[in-house]
mmCIF file of C-alpha atoms (C1' of nucleotides) in Angstrom:
data_model
loop_
_atom_site.group_PDB
_atom_site.id
_atom_site.type_symbol
_atom_site.label_atom_id
_atom_site.label_comp_id
_atom_site.label_asym_id
_atom_site.label_seq_id
_atom_site.Cartn_x
_atom_site.Cartn_y
_atom_site.Cartn_z
ATOM 1 C CA MET A 237 52.280 -89.836 38.133
ATOM 2 C CA THR A 238 55.005 -87.999 36.231
ATOM 3 C CA ASP A 239 52.723 -85.322 34.895
ATOM 4 C CA SER A 240 53.576 -82.922 37.656
ATOM 5 C CA ILE A 241 53.213 -79.231 37.115
ATOM 6 C CA GLU A 242 56.891 -78.877 36.189
ATOM 7 C CA ASP A 243 56.126 -80.401 32.807
ATOM 8 C CA TRP A 244 53.269 -78.110 31.959
ATOM 9 C CA PRO A 245 53.467 -75.825 28.962
ATOM 10 C CA THR A 246 54.353 -72.263 29.838
ATOM 11 C CA GLY A 247 50.988 -70.807 28.917
ATOM 12 C CA ARG A 248 49.279 -73.065 31.387
ATOM 13 C CA LEU A 249 51.724 -72.172 34.124
ATOM 14 C CA LEU A 250 51.032 -68.538 33.400
ATOM 15 C CA SER A 251 47.298 -69.036 33.858
ATOM 16 C CA VAL A 252 47.713 -70.950 37.084
ATOM 17 C CA ALA A 253 50.151 -68.442 38.543
ATOM 18 C CA ALA A 254 47.866 -65.531 37.689
ATOM 19 C CA ARG A 255 44.880 -67.281 39.199
ATOM 20 C CA LEU A 256 46.686 -68.098 42.419
ATOM 21 C CA VAL A 257 47.996 -64.567 42.827
ATOM 22 C CA GLU A 258 44.555 -63.113 42.184
ATOM 23 C CA GLN A 259 43.126 -65.446 44.753
ATOM 24 C CA ARG A 260 45.637 -64.188 47.276
ATOM 25 C CA TRP A 261 44.410 -60.710 46.494
ATOM 26 C CA ARG A 262 40.835 -61.749 46.961
ATOM 27 C CA GLU A 263 41.499 -62.920 50.494
ATOM 28 C CA ARG A 264 42.853 -59.499 51.325
ATOM 29 C CA LEU A 265 40.332 -57.442 49.360
ATOM 30 C CA ASP A 266 37.279 -59.258 50.698
ATOM 31 C CA GLN A 267 37.730 -57.357 53.934
ATOM 32 C CA ALA A 268 37.460 -54.081 52.023
ATOM 33 C CA GLN A 269 34.487 -55.338 49.978
ATOM 34 C CA LEU A 270 36.527 -54.911 46.838
ATOM 35 C CA THR A 271 37.594 -57.077 43.926
ATOM 36 C CA HIS A 272 40.804 -57.187 41.959
ATOM 37 C CA ALA A 273 39.091 -55.732 38.918
ATOM 38 C CA GLY A 274 37.560 -53.003 41.054
ATOM 39 C CA LEU A 275 40.924 -52.133 42.525
ATOM 40 C CA ILE A 276 42.371 -51.657 39.068
ATOM 41 C CA VAL A 277 39.583 -49.255 38.162
ATOM 42 C CA LEU A 278 40.039 -47.196 41.307
ATOM 43 C CA HIS A 279 43.722 -47.072 40.534
ATOM 44 C CA LEU A 280 43.151 -45.879 36.975
ATOM 45 C CA LEU A 281 40.886 -43.120 38.267
ATOM 46 C CA ALA A 282 43.516 -41.764 40.639
ATOM 47 C CA ASP A 283 44.268 -38.595 38.702
ATOM 48 C CA HIS A 284 40.995 -37.654 37.063
ATOM 49 C CA PRO A 285 37.705 -39.127 35.832
ATOM 50 C CA LEU A 286 37.741 -41.317 32.738
ATOM 51 C CA THR A 287 35.097 -42.554 30.367
ATOM 52 C CA LEU A 288 34.024 -46.160 30.426
ATOM 53 C CA GLY A 289 35.689 -46.819 27.106
ATOM 54 C CA GLU A 290 38.941 -45.272 28.202
ATOM 55 C CA LEU A 291 38.925 -47.393 31.342
ATOM 56 C CA ALA A 292 38.340 -50.488 29.248
ATOM 57 C CA ARG A 293 41.141 -49.625 26.876
ATOM 58 C CA ARG A 294 43.633 -49.069 29.658
ATOM 59 C CA ALA A 295 42.677 -52.177 31.590
ATOM 60 C CA ARG A 296 42.747 -54.201 28.374
ATOM 61 C CA VAL A 297 39.238 -55.545 28.750
ATOM 62 C CA THR A 298 36.106 -55.079 26.639
ATOM 63 C CA ALA A 299 33.731 -52.199 27.264
ATOM 64 C CA GLN A 300 31.087 -54.709 28.302
ATOM 65 C CA THR A 301 33.269 -56.180 30.997
ATOM 66 C CA MET A 302 34.325 -52.760 32.222
ATOM 67 C CA GLY A 303 30.697 -51.639 32.284
ATOM 68 C CA ARG A 304 29.778 -54.365 34.703
ATOM 69 C CA THR A 305 32.803 -53.839 36.903
ATOM 70 C CA VAL A 306 32.042 -50.129 37.128
ATOM 71 C CA ASP A 307 28.400 -50.879 37.876
ATOM 72 C CA ASN A 308 29.504 -53.032 40.787
ATOM 73 C CA LEU A 309 31.736 -50.259 42.080
ATOM 74 C CA ALA A 310 28.913 -47.759 41.717
ATOM 75 C CA ARG A 311 26.552 -50.049 43.607
ATOM 76 C CA ASP A 312 28.987 -50.032 46.512
ATOM 77 C CA ALA A 313 29.336 -46.237 46.191
ATOM 78 C CA ARG A 314 33.053 -46.400 45.429
ATOM 79 C CA VAL A 315 32.491 -44.656 42.153
ATOM 80 C CA ARG A 316 30.028 -42.262 40.560
ATOM 81 C CA ILE A 317 28.875 -42.476 36.953
ATOM 82 C CA VAL A 318 27.856 -39.221 35.309
ATOM 83 C CA VAL A 319 26.751 -38.640 31.749
ATOM 84 C CA ASP A 320 29.162 -36.387 29.907
ATOM 85 C CA PRO A 321 27.175 -33.185 29.165
ATOM 86 C CA VAL A 322 29.284 -32.506 26.092
ATOM 87 C CA ASP A 323 28.773 -35.934 24.539
ATOM 88 C CA ARG A 324 25.809 -37.687 26.089
ATOM 89 C CA ARG A 325 26.926 -41.063 24.790
ATOM 90 C CA ARG A 326 29.867 -40.964 27.141
ATOM 91 C CA ARG A 327 29.753 -41.992 30.795
ATOM 92 C CA LEU A 328 32.357 -40.345 32.952
ATOM 93 C CA VAL A 329 33.450 -42.405 35.917
ATOM 94 C CA GLU A 330 34.928 -40.773 38.988
ATOM 95 C CA ARG A 331 35.832 -41.962 42.458
ATOM 96 C CA THR A 332 33.659 -41.036 45.416
ATOM 97 C CA GLU A 333 35.023 -40.042 48.795
ATOM 98 C CA ALA A 334 34.532 -43.618 49.911
ATOM 99 C CA GLY A 335 36.418 -44.838 46.869
ATOM 100 C CA ILE A 336 39.354 -42.584 47.630
ATOM 101 C CA ARG A 337 39.410 -43.682 51.252
ATOM 102 C CA THR A 338 39.324 -47.322 50.195
ATOM 103 C CA MET A 339 42.338 -46.774 47.975
ATOM 104 C CA GLU A 340 44.254 -44.991 50.690
ATOM 105 C CA SER A 341 43.723 -47.867 53.087
ATOM 106 C CA LEU A 342 45.371 -50.155 50.556
ATOM 107 C CA THR A 343 48.417 -48.151 49.502
ATOM 108 C CA GLY A 344 51.634 -50.071 49.319
ATOM 109 C CA LEU A 345 49.819 -53.361 49.372
ATOM 110 C CA GLU A 346 50.512 -54.154 45.751
ATOM 111 C CA VAL A 347 54.183 -54.608 46.419
ATOM 112 C CA SER A 348 53.957 -56.664 49.563
ATOM 113 C CA MET A 349 51.263 -58.792 48.001
ATOM 114 C CA PHE A 350 53.483 -60.309 45.380
ATOM 115 C CA PRO A 351 55.661 -63.312 46.223
ATOM 116 C CA PRO A 352 59.415 -62.692 46.198
ATOM 117 C CA LEU A 353 61.249 -63.637 43.030
ATOM 118 C CA ALA A 354 64.830 -64.287 42.047
ATOM 119 C CA ASP A 355 64.807 -61.539 39.446
ATOM 120 C CA PRO A 356 61.655 -59.404 39.667
ATOM 121 C CA ALA A 357 62.729 -56.845 37.085
ATOM 122 C CA GLU A 358 63.505 -59.511 34.523
ATOM 123 C CA PHE A 359 60.173 -61.188 35.227
ATOM 124 C CA ARG A 360 58.277 -57.949 34.649
ATOM 125 C CA GLU A 361 60.135 -57.452 31.406
ATOM 126 C CA GLN A 362 59.115 -60.887 30.176
ATOM 127 C CA LEU A 363 55.482 -60.228 31.071
ATOM 128 C CA LEU A 364 55.576 -56.965 29.163
ATOM 129 C CA GLN A 365 57.063 -58.795 26.223
ATOM 130 C CA ILE A 366 54.128 -61.184 26.222
ATOM 131 C CA ILE A 367 51.575 -58.429 26.563
ATOM 132 C CA ARG A 368 53.076 -56.402 23.765
ATOM 133 C CA HIS A 369 53.354 -59.430 21.531
ATOM 134 C CA VAL A 370 49.881 -60.823 22.086
ATOM 135 C CA GLY A 371 47.921 -57.772 23.064
ATOM 136 C CA GLY A 372 49.212 -55.435 20.429
ATOM 137 C CA ASP A 373 47.786 -51.967 20.774
ATOM 138 C CA PRO A 374 44.837 -51.620 23.070
ATOM 139 C CA GLN A 375 41.803 -50.971 20.926
ATOM 140 C CA ILE A 376 38.395 -51.427 22.475
ATOM 141 C CA THR A 377 36.153 -53.609 20.388
ATOM 142 C CA TYR A 378 32.424 -53.673 20.843
ATOM 143 C CA GLY A 379 29.967 -56.095 19.380
ATOM 144 C CA ASP A 380 30.687 -55.042 15.838
ATOM 145 C CA ALA A 381 34.472 -55.169 16.179
ATOM 146 C CA ARG A 382 36.006 -54.827 12.781
ATOM 147 C CA MET B 272 48.850 -40.374 30.288
ATOM 148 C CA THR B 273 51.828 -41.453 32.319
ATOM 149 C CA ASP B 274 49.957 -44.407 33.747
ATOM 150 C CA SER B 275 50.958 -46.710 30.956
ATOM 151 C CA ILE B 276 51.116 -50.404 31.513
ATOM 152 C CA GLU B 277 54.852 -50.270 32.196
ATOM 153 C CA ASP B 278 54.136 -48.841 35.620
ATOM 154 C CA TRP B 279 51.654 -51.498 36.647
ATOM 155 C CA PRO B 280 52.375 -53.711 39.610
ATOM 156 C CA THR B 281 53.656 -57.133 38.673
ATOM 157 C CA GLY B 282 50.571 -59.014 39.820
ATOM 158 C CA ARG B 283 48.419 -57.017 37.472
ATOM 159 C CA LEU B 284 50.785 -57.582 34.575
ATOM 160 C CA LEU B 285 50.621 -61.277 35.329
ATOM 161 C CA SER B 286 46.828 -61.279 35.122
ATOM 162 C CA VAL B 287 46.763 -59.350 31.881
ATOM 163 C CA ALA B 288 49.406 -61.514 30.255
ATOM 164 C CA ALA B 289 47.596 -64.699 31.252
ATOM 165 C CA ARG B 290 44.300 -63.369 29.954
ATOM 166 C CA LEU B 291 45.763 -62.316 26.631
ATOM 167 C CA VAL B 292 47.491 -65.654 26.103
ATOM 168 C CA GLU B 293 44.332 -67.542 26.977
ATOM 169 C CA GLN B 294 42.423 -65.420 24.520
ATOM 170 C CA ARG B 295 44.908 -66.333 21.823
ATOM 171 C CA TRP B 296 44.191 -69.946 22.659
ATOM 172 C CA ARG B 297 40.501 -69.392 22.445
ATOM 173 C CA GLU B 298 40.747 -68.142 18.883
ATOM 174 C CA ARG B 299 42.490 -71.344 17.944
ATOM 175 C CA LEU B 300 40.395 -73.724 20.044
ATOM 176 C CA ASP B 301 37.035 -72.349 18.949
ATOM 177 C CA GLN B 302 37.505 -74.161 15.674
ATOM 178 C CA ALA B 303 37.802 -77.442 17.554
ATOM 179 C CA GLN B 304 34.834 -76.592 19.815
ATOM 180 C CA LEU B 305 37.145 -76.741 22.789
ATOM 181 C CA THR B 306 38.117 -74.432 25.646
ATOM 182 C CA HIS B 307 41.413 -73.907 27.391
ATOM 183 C CA ALA B 308 40.104 -75.565 30.535
ATOM 184 C CA GLY B 309 38.805 -78.468 28.477
ATOM 185 C CA LEU B 310 42.148 -78.891 26.775
ATOM 186 C CA ILE B 311 43.877 -79.177 30.126
ATOM 187 C CA VAL B 312 41.491 -81.918 31.201
ATOM 188 C CA LEU B 313 41.994 -83.894 28.009
ATOM 189 C CA HIS B 314 45.707 -83.533 28.527
ATOM 190 C CA LEU B 315 45.538 -84.790 32.098
ATOM 191 C CA LEU B 316 43.580 -87.820 30.943
ATOM 192 C CA ALA B 317 46.193 -88.815 28.380
ATOM 193 C CA ASP B 318 47.489 -91.855 30.243
ATOM 194 C CA HIS B 319 44.476 -93.211 32.081
ATOM 195 C CA PRO B 320 41.113 -92.195 33.549
ATOM 196 C CA LEU B 321 41.077 -90.013 36.646
ATOM 197 C CA THR B 322 38.458 -89.134 39.214
ATOM 198 C CA LEU B 323 36.923 -85.710 39.267
ATOM 199 C CA GLY B 324 38.725 -84.842 42.469
ATOM 200 C CA GLU B 325 42.065 -85.953 41.136
ATOM 201 C CA LEU B 326 41.562 -83.849 38.022
ATOM 202 C CA ALA B 327 40.720 -80.853 40.185
ATOM 203 C CA ARG B 328 43.785 -81.344 42.351
ATOM 204 C CA ARG B 329 46.125 -81.566 39.380
ATOM 205 C CA ALA B 330 44.630 -78.606 37.555
ATOM 206 C CA ARG B 331 44.663 -76.591 40.790
ATOM 207 C CA VAL B 332 40.986 -75.723 40.665
ATOM 208 C CA THR B 333 38.113 -76.590 42.978
ATOM 209 C CA ALA B 334 36.095 -79.765 42.504
ATOM 210 C CA GLN B 335 33.067 -77.622 41.681
ATOM 211 C CA THR B 336 34.840 -75.874 38.837
ATOM 212 C CA MET B 337 36.241 -79.120 37.517
ATOM 213 C CA GLY B 338 32.807 -80.710 37.707
ATOM 214 C CA ARG B 339 31.371 -78.130 35.381
ATOM 215 C CA THR B 340 34.270 -78.267 32.967
ATOM 216 C CA VAL B 341 33.997 -82.039 32.766
ATOM 217 C CA ASP B 342 30.232 -81.778 32.270
ATOM 218 C CA ASN B 343 30.831 -79.505 29.319
ATOM 219 C CA LEU B 344 33.330 -81.948 27.836
ATOM 220 C CA ALA B 345 30.881 -84.797 28.382
ATOM 221 C CA ARG B 346 28.115 -82.855 26.683
ATOM 222 C CA ASP B 347 30.325 -82.537 23.613
ATOM 223 C CA ALA B 348 31.193 -86.249 23.870
ATOM 224 C CA ARG B 349 34.903 -85.587 24.370
ATOM 225 C CA VAL B 350 34.806 -87.399 27.652
ATOM 226 C CA ARG B 351 32.788 -90.114 29.393
ATOM 227 C CA ILE B 352 31.884 -90.037 33.077
ATOM 228 C CA VAL B 353 31.405 -93.407 34.760
ATOM 229 C CA VAL B 354 30.638 -94.127 38.375
ATOM 230 C CA ASP B 355 33.456 -96.039 40.020
ATOM 231 C CA PRO B 356 31.960 -99.453 40.867
ATOM 232 C CA VAL B 357 34.378 -99.863 43.778
ATOM 233 C CA ASP B 358 33.530 -96.539 45.400
ATOM 234 C CA ARG B 359 30.263 -95.212 44.082
ATOM 235 C CA ARG B 360 30.995 -91.706 45.327
ATOM 236 C CA ARG B 361 33.737 -91.404 42.772
ATOM 237 C CA ARG B 362 33.217 -90.407 39.143
ATOM 238 C CA LEU B 363 35.866 -91.689 36.803
ATOM 239 C CA VAL B 364 36.469 -89.504 33.794
ATOM 240 C CA GLU B 365 37.940 -90.927 30.602
ATOM 241 C CA ARG B 366 38.444 -89.635 27.096
ATOM 242 C CA THR B 367 36.207 -90.853 24.298
ATOM 243 C CA GLU B 368 37.446 -91.661 20.812
ATOM 244 C CA ALA B 369 36.414 -88.170 19.786
ATOM 245 C CA GLY B 370 38.335 -86.721 22.695
ATOM 246 C CA ILE B 371 41.484 -88.565 21.718
ATOM 247 C CA ARG B 372 41.143 -87.480 18.117
ATOM 248 C CA THR B 373 40.656 -83.884 19.199
ATOM 249 C CA MET B 374 43.875 -84.014 21.193
ATOM 250 C CA GLU B 375 45.805 -85.540 18.342
ATOM 251 C CA SER B 376 44.735 -82.758 16.031
ATOM 252 C CA LEU B 377 46.234 -80.265 18.452
ATOM 253 C CA THR B 378 49.593 -81.874 19.278
ATOM 254 C CA GLY B 379 52.532 -79.533 19.264
ATOM 255 C CA LEU B 380 50.312 -76.502 19.368
ATOM 256 C CA GLU B 381 51.148 -75.618 22.958
ATOM 257 C CA VAL B 382 54.679 -74.679 22.021
ATOM 258 C CA SER B 383 53.955 -72.674 18.897
ATOM 259 C CA MET B 384 51.122 -70.923 20.682
ATOM 260 C CA PHE B 385 53.300 -69.148 23.164
ATOM 261 C CA PRO B 386 55.015 -65.889 22.223
ATOM 262 C CA PRO B 387 58.824 -66.016 21.986
ATOM 263 C CA LEU B 388 60.725 -64.830 25.036
ATOM 264 C CA ALA B 389 64.245 -63.725 25.774
ATOM 265 C CA ASP B 390 64.762 -66.443 28.358
ATOM 266 C CA PRO B 391 61.899 -68.958 28.336
ATOM 267 C CA ALA B 392 63.474 -71.348 30.840
ATOM 268 C CA GLU B 393 64.050 -68.597 33.357
ATOM 269 C CA PHE B 394 60.506 -67.369 32.882
ATOM 270 C CA ARG B 395 59.095 -70.825 33.571
ATOM 271 C CA GLU B 396 61.215 -71.060 36.686
ATOM 272 C CA GLN B 397 59.826 -67.789 38.000
ATOM 273 C CA LEU B 398 56.266 -68.923 37.330
ATOM 274 C CA LEU B 399 56.910 -72.140 39.208
ATOM 275 C CA GLN B 400 58.345 -70.117 42.065
ATOM 276 C CA ILE B 401 55.120 -68.140 42.260
ATOM 277 C CA ILE B 402 52.940 -71.203 42.066
ATOM 278 C CA ARG B 403 54.872 -73.002 44.763
ATOM 279 C CA HIS B 404 54.898 -69.964 46.989
ATOM 280 C CA VAL B 405 51.250 -69.039 46.680
ATOM 281 C CA GLY B 406 49.650 -72.333 45.815
ATOM 282 C CA GLY B 407 51.403 -74.485 48.328
ATOM 283 C CA ASP B 408 50.464 -78.135 48.034
ATOM 284 C CA PRO B 409 47.440 -78.886 45.949
ATOM 285 C CA GLN B 410 44.693 -79.986 48.286
ATOM 286 C CA ILE B 411 41.135 -79.941 47.012
ATOM 287 C CA THR B 412 38.796 -78.165 49.349
ATOM 288 C CA TYR B 413 35.075 -78.593 49.188
ATOM 289 C CA GLY B 414 32.446 -76.595 50.967
ATOM 290 C CA ASP B 415 33.675 -77.517 54.399
ATOM 291 C CA ALA B 416 37.329 -76.772 53.698
ATOM 292 C CA ARG B 417 39.231 -77.010 56.956
ATOM 293 C "C1'" DC C 63 24.597 -103.646 63.132
ATOM 294 C "C1'" DT C 64 24.199 -98.943 64.000
ATOM 295 C "C1'" DC C 65 25.961 -94.389 64.488
ATOM 296 C "C1'" DC C 66 28.940 -90.812 62.926
ATOM 297 C "C1'" DA C 67 32.742 -88.531 60.854
ATOM 298 C "C1'" DT C 68 34.959 -88.225 56.525
ATOM 299 C "C1'" DT C 69 35.084 -88.175 51.695
ATOM 300 C "C1'" DA C 70 33.390 -87.236 46.917
ATOM 301 C "C1'" DC C 71 30.593 -84.807 44.547
ATOM 302 C "C1'" DT C 72 26.387 -81.526 43.494
ATOM 303 C "C1'" DA C 73 23.640 -77.166 43.780
ATOM 304 C "C1'" DA C 74 23.163 -72.301 43.861
ATOM 305 C "C1'" DG C 75 24.966 -68.026 43.280
ATOM 306 C "C1'" DC C 76 28.427 -64.248 42.296
ATOM 307 C "C1'" DG C 77 32.343 -61.787 39.709
ATOM 308 C "C1'" DC C 78 35.001 -61.352 35.631
ATOM 309 C "C1'" DG C 79 36.423 -62.572 31.091
ATOM 310 C "C1'" DC C 80 34.348 -63.135 26.462
ATOM 311 C "C1'" DT C 81 31.039 -62.810 22.046
ATOM 312 C "C1'" DG C 82 27.037 -61.226 19.328
ATOM 313 C "C1'" DA C 83 23.402 -58.187 18.838
ATOM 314 C "C1'" DG C 84 21.018 -54.211 19.915
ATOM 315 C "C1'" DT C 85 20.127 -48.833 21.194
ATOM 316 C "C1'" DA C 86 21.320 -44.005 21.704
ATOM 317 C "C1'" DT C 87 23.944 -40.091 20.332
ATOM 318 C "C1'" DC C 88 26.973 -37.567 17.528
ATOM 319 C "C1'" DA C 89 29.112 -36.089 13.074
ATOM 320 C "C1'" DT C 90 29.051 -35.819 8.365
ATOM 321 C "C1'" DA C 91 27.099 -35.511 3.723
ATOM 322 C "C1'" DC C 92 23.846 -33.942 0.961
ATOM 323 C "C1'" DG D 238 17.014 -30.575 7.836
ATOM 324 C "C1'" DT D 239 17.270 -35.228 6.997
ATOM 325 C "C1'" DA D 240 19.596 -39.617 5.776
ATOM 326 C "C1'" DT D 241 24.009 -42.370 6.742
ATOM 327 C "C1'" DG D 242 27.736 -44.020 9.229
ATOM 328 C "C1'" DA D 243 30.566 -44.149 13.196
ATOM 329 C "C1'" DT D 244 30.983 -44.096 18.139
ATOM 330 C "C1'" DA D 245 29.773 -45.189 23.053
ATOM 331 C "C1'" DC D 246 27.470 -47.916 25.600
ATOM 332 C "C1'" DT D 247 23.850 -51.726 27.009
ATOM 333 C "C1'" DC D 248 21.629 -56.373 26.979
ATOM 334 C "C1'" DA D 249 21.759 -61.298 26.848
ATOM 335 C "C1'" DG D 250 24.191 -65.280 27.265
ATOM 336 C "C1'" DC D 251 28.180 -68.493 27.975
ATOM 337 C "C1'" DG D 252 32.559 -70.444 30.297
ATOM 338 C "C1'" DC D 253 35.546 -70.518 34.169
ATOM 339 C "C1'" DG D 254 37.136 -69.112 38.567
ATOM 340 C "C1'" DC D 255 35.352 -68.793 43.355
ATOM 341 C "C1'" DT D 256 32.359 -69.509 47.923
ATOM 342 C "C1'" DT D 257 28.743 -71.526 50.870
ATOM 343 C "C1'" DA D 258 25.768 -75.106 51.657
ATOM 344 C "C1'" DG D 259 23.892 -79.249 50.770
ATOM 345 C "C1'" DT D 260 23.542 -84.858 49.574
ATOM 346 C "C1'" DA D 261 25.218 -89.639 48.983
ATOM 347 C "C1'" DA D 262 28.476 -93.204 49.916
ATOM 348 C "C1'" DT D 263 32.209 -95.084 52.561
ATOM 349 C "C1'" DG D 264 34.635 -96.548 56.575
ATOM 350 C "C1'" DG D 265 35.424 -96.945 61.467
ATOM 351 C "C1'" DA D 266 34.093 -97.173 66.432
ATOM 352 C "C1'" DG D 267 31.263 -99.203 69.579
#
DNA sequence: CTCCATTACTAAGCGCGCTGAGTATCATAC
DNA sequence: GTATGATACTCAGCGCGCTTAGTAATGGAG
């Protein structure tokens, strides 16, 4: 006994909380055949197409991870991947009609999805503090890295 | 531009923060041939052996996930898995000498690992609020579930 | 003692993180 | 015009979450 979750180090609590919230999302997104990672991508593409690398940078994941997530979205026809004619190394990702419709059916959900907190604004600020401190500036790293 | 991370919904910030902190851990734990999940298990086993299911319940993961994590620890000889002679369905997990030594070499790290916050206690309280709200009571579910 | 539900765990498979190691394509230097 | 280096992305592989679908052992009911 005694080692209840109240005694856990903060980092561990953070992981658990994130996992549980994501799981809550999953329950809801399963109906729409979407994942949390996929939702983020669709969101990032709201205004205009982006390259794979730019998506990765903004989502704070590696290009490899983003590549797979985008592939999954493309497989489900939520997104289209086109080679940039100007720079053929680049893959431009853009939402399909289906992708846009999917997003529209989920608007406003982000807010209602999150459990109520005593001080939501303060909580956000603390999260941003952590991200800025640990994450530094987003800089996609490939295999080579430095 | 304009869609900087400041505008992200809180749930997404939570995921990113957790991921970045875990990654910070990874950098440190790689040296000790350990993972974040493995560290949690070793921590939970500090006082006495536990069954696989009990470990899963306390870590708030499924028995399947815990099974694999424990297997990995056993492979690296950080942990020993013995069949409970009283109830042969149960697998008791206990730390080995190596596992204990590994833990000792990491004491105090949990605190220094976490980035400084304006109000750490308040932050913890909010995380616990989320966990209690979303996680409910820990209840391991297997394939059957309900 | 046998049947049957429950419990504890395993197996298989998927998504999302990661790393390390390629392969194209572009841009620059010469 | 051809080397050289940087950039953008892919491939392979691992750990940790999850789900769905088993198997083995226990514990009651009869």
